[in-house]
Tab-separated table of C-alpha atoms in Angstrom:
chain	number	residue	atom	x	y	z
X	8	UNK	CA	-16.807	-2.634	19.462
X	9	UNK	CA	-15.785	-2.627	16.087
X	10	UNK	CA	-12.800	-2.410	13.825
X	11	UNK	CA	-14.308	-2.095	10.290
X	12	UNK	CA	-14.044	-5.623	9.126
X	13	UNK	CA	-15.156	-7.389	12.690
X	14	UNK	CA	-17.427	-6.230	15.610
X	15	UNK	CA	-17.488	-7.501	19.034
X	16	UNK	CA	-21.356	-8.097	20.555
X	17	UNK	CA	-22.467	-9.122	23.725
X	18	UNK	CA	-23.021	-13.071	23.590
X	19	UNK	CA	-26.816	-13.600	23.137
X	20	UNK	CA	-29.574	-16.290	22.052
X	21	UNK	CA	-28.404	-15.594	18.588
X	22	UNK	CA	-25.092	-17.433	18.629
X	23	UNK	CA	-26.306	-20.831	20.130
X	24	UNK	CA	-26.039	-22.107	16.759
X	25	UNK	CA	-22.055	-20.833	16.637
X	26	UNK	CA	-21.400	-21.943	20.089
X	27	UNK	CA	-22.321	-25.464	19.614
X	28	UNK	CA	-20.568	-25.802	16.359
X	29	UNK	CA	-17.573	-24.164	18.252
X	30	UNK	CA	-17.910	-26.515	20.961
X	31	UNK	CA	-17.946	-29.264	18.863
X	32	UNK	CA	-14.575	-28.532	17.387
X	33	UNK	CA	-11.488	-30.670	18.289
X	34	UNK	CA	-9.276	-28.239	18.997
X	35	UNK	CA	-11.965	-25.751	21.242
X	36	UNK	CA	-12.468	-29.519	22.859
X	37	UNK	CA	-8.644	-30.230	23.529
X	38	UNK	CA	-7.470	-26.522	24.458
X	39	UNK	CA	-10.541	-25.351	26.332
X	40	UNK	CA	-12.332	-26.363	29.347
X	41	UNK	CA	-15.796	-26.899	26.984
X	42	UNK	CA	-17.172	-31.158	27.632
X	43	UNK	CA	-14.896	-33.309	25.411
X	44	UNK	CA	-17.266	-35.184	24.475
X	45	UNK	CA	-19.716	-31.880	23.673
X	46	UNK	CA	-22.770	-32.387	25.327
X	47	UNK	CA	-25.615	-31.832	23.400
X	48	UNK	CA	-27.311	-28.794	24.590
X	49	UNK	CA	-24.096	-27.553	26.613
X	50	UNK	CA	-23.853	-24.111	24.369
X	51	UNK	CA	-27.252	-22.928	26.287
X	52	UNK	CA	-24.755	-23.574	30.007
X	53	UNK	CA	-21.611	-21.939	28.088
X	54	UNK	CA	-24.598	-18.867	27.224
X	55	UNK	CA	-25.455	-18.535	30.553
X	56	UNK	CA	-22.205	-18.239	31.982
X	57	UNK	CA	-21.780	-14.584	30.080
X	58	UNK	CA	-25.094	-13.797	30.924
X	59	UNK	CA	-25.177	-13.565	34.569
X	60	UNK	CA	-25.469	-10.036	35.975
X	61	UNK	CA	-22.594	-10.591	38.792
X	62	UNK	CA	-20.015	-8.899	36.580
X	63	UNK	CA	-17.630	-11.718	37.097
X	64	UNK	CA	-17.301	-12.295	33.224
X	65	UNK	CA	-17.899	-10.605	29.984
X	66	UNK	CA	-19.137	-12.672	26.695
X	67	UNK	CA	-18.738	-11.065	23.091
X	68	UNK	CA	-19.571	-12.712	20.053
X	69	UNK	CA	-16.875	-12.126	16.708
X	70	UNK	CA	-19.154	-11.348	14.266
X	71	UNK	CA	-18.098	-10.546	10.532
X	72	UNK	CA	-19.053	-6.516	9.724
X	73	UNK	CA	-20.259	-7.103	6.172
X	74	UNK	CA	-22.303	-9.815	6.458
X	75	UNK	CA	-23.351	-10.663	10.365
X	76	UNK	CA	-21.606	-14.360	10.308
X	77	UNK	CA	-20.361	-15.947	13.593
X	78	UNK	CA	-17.181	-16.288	13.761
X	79	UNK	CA	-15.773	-17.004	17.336
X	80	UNK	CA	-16.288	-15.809	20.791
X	81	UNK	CA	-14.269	-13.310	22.564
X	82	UNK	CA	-14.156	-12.885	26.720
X	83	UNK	CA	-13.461	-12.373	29.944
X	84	UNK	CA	-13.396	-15.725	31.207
X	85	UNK	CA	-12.659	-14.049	34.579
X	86	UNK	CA	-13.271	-10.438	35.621
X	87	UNK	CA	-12.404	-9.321	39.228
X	88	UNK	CA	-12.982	-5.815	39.200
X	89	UNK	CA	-11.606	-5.180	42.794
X	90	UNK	CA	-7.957	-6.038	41.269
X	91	UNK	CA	-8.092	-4.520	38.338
X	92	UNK	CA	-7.914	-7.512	36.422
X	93	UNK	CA	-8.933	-9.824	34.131
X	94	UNK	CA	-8.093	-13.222	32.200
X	95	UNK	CA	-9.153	-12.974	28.329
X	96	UNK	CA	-10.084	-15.777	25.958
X	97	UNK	CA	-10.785	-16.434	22.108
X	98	UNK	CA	-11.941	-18.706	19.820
X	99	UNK	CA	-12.609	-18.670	16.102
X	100	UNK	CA	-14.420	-21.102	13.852
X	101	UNK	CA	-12.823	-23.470	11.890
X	102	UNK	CA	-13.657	-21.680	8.966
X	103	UNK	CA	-12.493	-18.464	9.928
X	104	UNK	CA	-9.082	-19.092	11.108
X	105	UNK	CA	-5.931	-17.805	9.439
X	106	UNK	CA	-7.052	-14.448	8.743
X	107	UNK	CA	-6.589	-12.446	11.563
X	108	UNK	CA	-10.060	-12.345	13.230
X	109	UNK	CA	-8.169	-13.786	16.237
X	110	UNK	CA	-6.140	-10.959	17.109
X	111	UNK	CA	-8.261	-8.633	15.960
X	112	UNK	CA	-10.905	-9.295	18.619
X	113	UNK	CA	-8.312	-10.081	20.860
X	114	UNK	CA	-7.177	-6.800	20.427
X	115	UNK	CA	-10.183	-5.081	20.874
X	116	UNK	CA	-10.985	-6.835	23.853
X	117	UNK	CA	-8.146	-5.728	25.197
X	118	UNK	CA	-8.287	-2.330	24.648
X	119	UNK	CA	-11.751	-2.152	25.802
X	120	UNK	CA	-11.133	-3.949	29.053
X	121	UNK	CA	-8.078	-1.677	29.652
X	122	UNK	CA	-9.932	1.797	28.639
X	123	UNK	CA	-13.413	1.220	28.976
X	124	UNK	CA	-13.277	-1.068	32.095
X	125	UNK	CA	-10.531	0.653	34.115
X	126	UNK	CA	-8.436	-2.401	34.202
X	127	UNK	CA	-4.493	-2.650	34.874
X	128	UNK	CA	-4.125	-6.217	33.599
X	129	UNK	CA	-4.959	-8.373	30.985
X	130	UNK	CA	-3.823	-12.596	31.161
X	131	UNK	CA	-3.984	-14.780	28.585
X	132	UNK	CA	-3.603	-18.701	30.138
X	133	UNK	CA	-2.461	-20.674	26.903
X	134	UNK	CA	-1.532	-24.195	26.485
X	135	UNK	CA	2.028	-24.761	25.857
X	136	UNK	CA	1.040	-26.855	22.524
X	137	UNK	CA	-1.868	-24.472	21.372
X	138	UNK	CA	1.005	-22.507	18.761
X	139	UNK	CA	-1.769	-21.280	16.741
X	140	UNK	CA	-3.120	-19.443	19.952
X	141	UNK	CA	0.206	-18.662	21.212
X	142	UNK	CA	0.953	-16.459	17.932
X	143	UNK	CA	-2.480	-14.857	18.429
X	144	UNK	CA	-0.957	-13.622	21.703
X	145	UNK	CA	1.685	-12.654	20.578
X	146	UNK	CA	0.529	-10.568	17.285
X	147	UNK	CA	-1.682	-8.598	20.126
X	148	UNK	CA	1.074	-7.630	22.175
X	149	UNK	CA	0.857	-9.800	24.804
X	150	UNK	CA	3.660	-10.574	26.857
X	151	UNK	CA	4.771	-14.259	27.703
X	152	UNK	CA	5.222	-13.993	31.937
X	153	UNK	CA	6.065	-17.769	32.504
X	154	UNK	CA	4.634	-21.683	32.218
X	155	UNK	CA	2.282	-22.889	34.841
X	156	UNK	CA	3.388	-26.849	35.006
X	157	UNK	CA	1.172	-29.393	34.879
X	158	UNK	CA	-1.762	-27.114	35.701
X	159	UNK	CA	-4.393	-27.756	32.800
X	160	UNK	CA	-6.039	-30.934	33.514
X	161	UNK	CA	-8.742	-32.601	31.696
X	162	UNK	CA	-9.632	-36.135	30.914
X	163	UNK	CA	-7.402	-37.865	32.969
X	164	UNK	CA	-4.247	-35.546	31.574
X	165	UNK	CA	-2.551	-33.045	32.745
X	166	UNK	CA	-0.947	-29.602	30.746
X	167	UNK	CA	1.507	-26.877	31.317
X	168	UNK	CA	-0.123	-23.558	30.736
X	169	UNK	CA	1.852	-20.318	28.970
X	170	UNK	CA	0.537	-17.007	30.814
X	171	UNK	CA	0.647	-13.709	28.482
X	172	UNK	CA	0.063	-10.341	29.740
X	173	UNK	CA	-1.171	-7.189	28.566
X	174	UNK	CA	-0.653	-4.078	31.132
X	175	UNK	CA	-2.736	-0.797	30.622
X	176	UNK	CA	0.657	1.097	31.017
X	177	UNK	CA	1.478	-0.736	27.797
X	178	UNK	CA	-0.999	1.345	25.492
């Protein structure tokens, strides 16, 4: 998938580099289930999770068109094909943020997963405090449903979660 300025790829071998420095990143580590602290070796795990053949997820790197560099991941954290439906995540580096790539590949994603993959849903599960990610929704077209209270938890705290939407009778 490709838009002219970024292209979506399946998650491979390649981006272990990207994926640990992602990983690594304060925010990734405060809004995203990745081991805060990283783990050293933990972006081979995160890999593998994309790469299992069960269908249950789908991994894409965000990878600049002119000149190849990583910039985030895009996915199906959670794919249930049965249903229709599916629960969509992003993450850009550091470097890259504030230009778009975000909902860009978010909107790709999206478009794929609702064309391509047959699907009649799209979620988004966003930490309430996570604006930057919230306006990423938001710019894609997603549609805020509600706040899960007090559902996020991780190291010893807990976080109310924003759910988006994207419908395929939306496109």
């Amino acid at each position: 998938m490709e838009d002219g300025e970024v292209r979506l790829e399946p998650l491979g071998s390649a981006h272990l580099e990207g994926l640990a420095e992602l990983g690594q990143d304060p925010d990734v580590q405060r809004f995203t289930y990745v081991p805060s602290p990283w783990v050293e070796g933990f972006e081979r795990t995160w890999l593998q999770r994309y790469d299992q053949p069960n269908g249950q997820r789908a991994g894409f790197a965000i990878v600049d068109e002119a000149s190849g560099e990583f910039l985030g991941m895009a996915a199906l954290v959670r794919l249930d094909s049965d249903a229709r439906e599916a629960e969509a995540g992003y993450i850009v580096a550091p470097a890259a943020r504030g230009r778009g790539i975000a909902v860009r590949a978010l909107r790709m994603l999206t478009e794929w997963s609702l064309q391509e993959l047959g699907l009649e849903r799209v979620e988004l599960r966003i930490e309430v405090e996570n604006e930057p990610s919230i306006r990423v929704a938001e710019r894609a077209g997603f549609v805020r449903e509600g706040v899960l209270r007090s559902v996020h938890f991780k190291q010893g705290q807990r976080a109310d979660i924003a759910v988006y939407s994207r419908l395929a009778t939306e496109c």
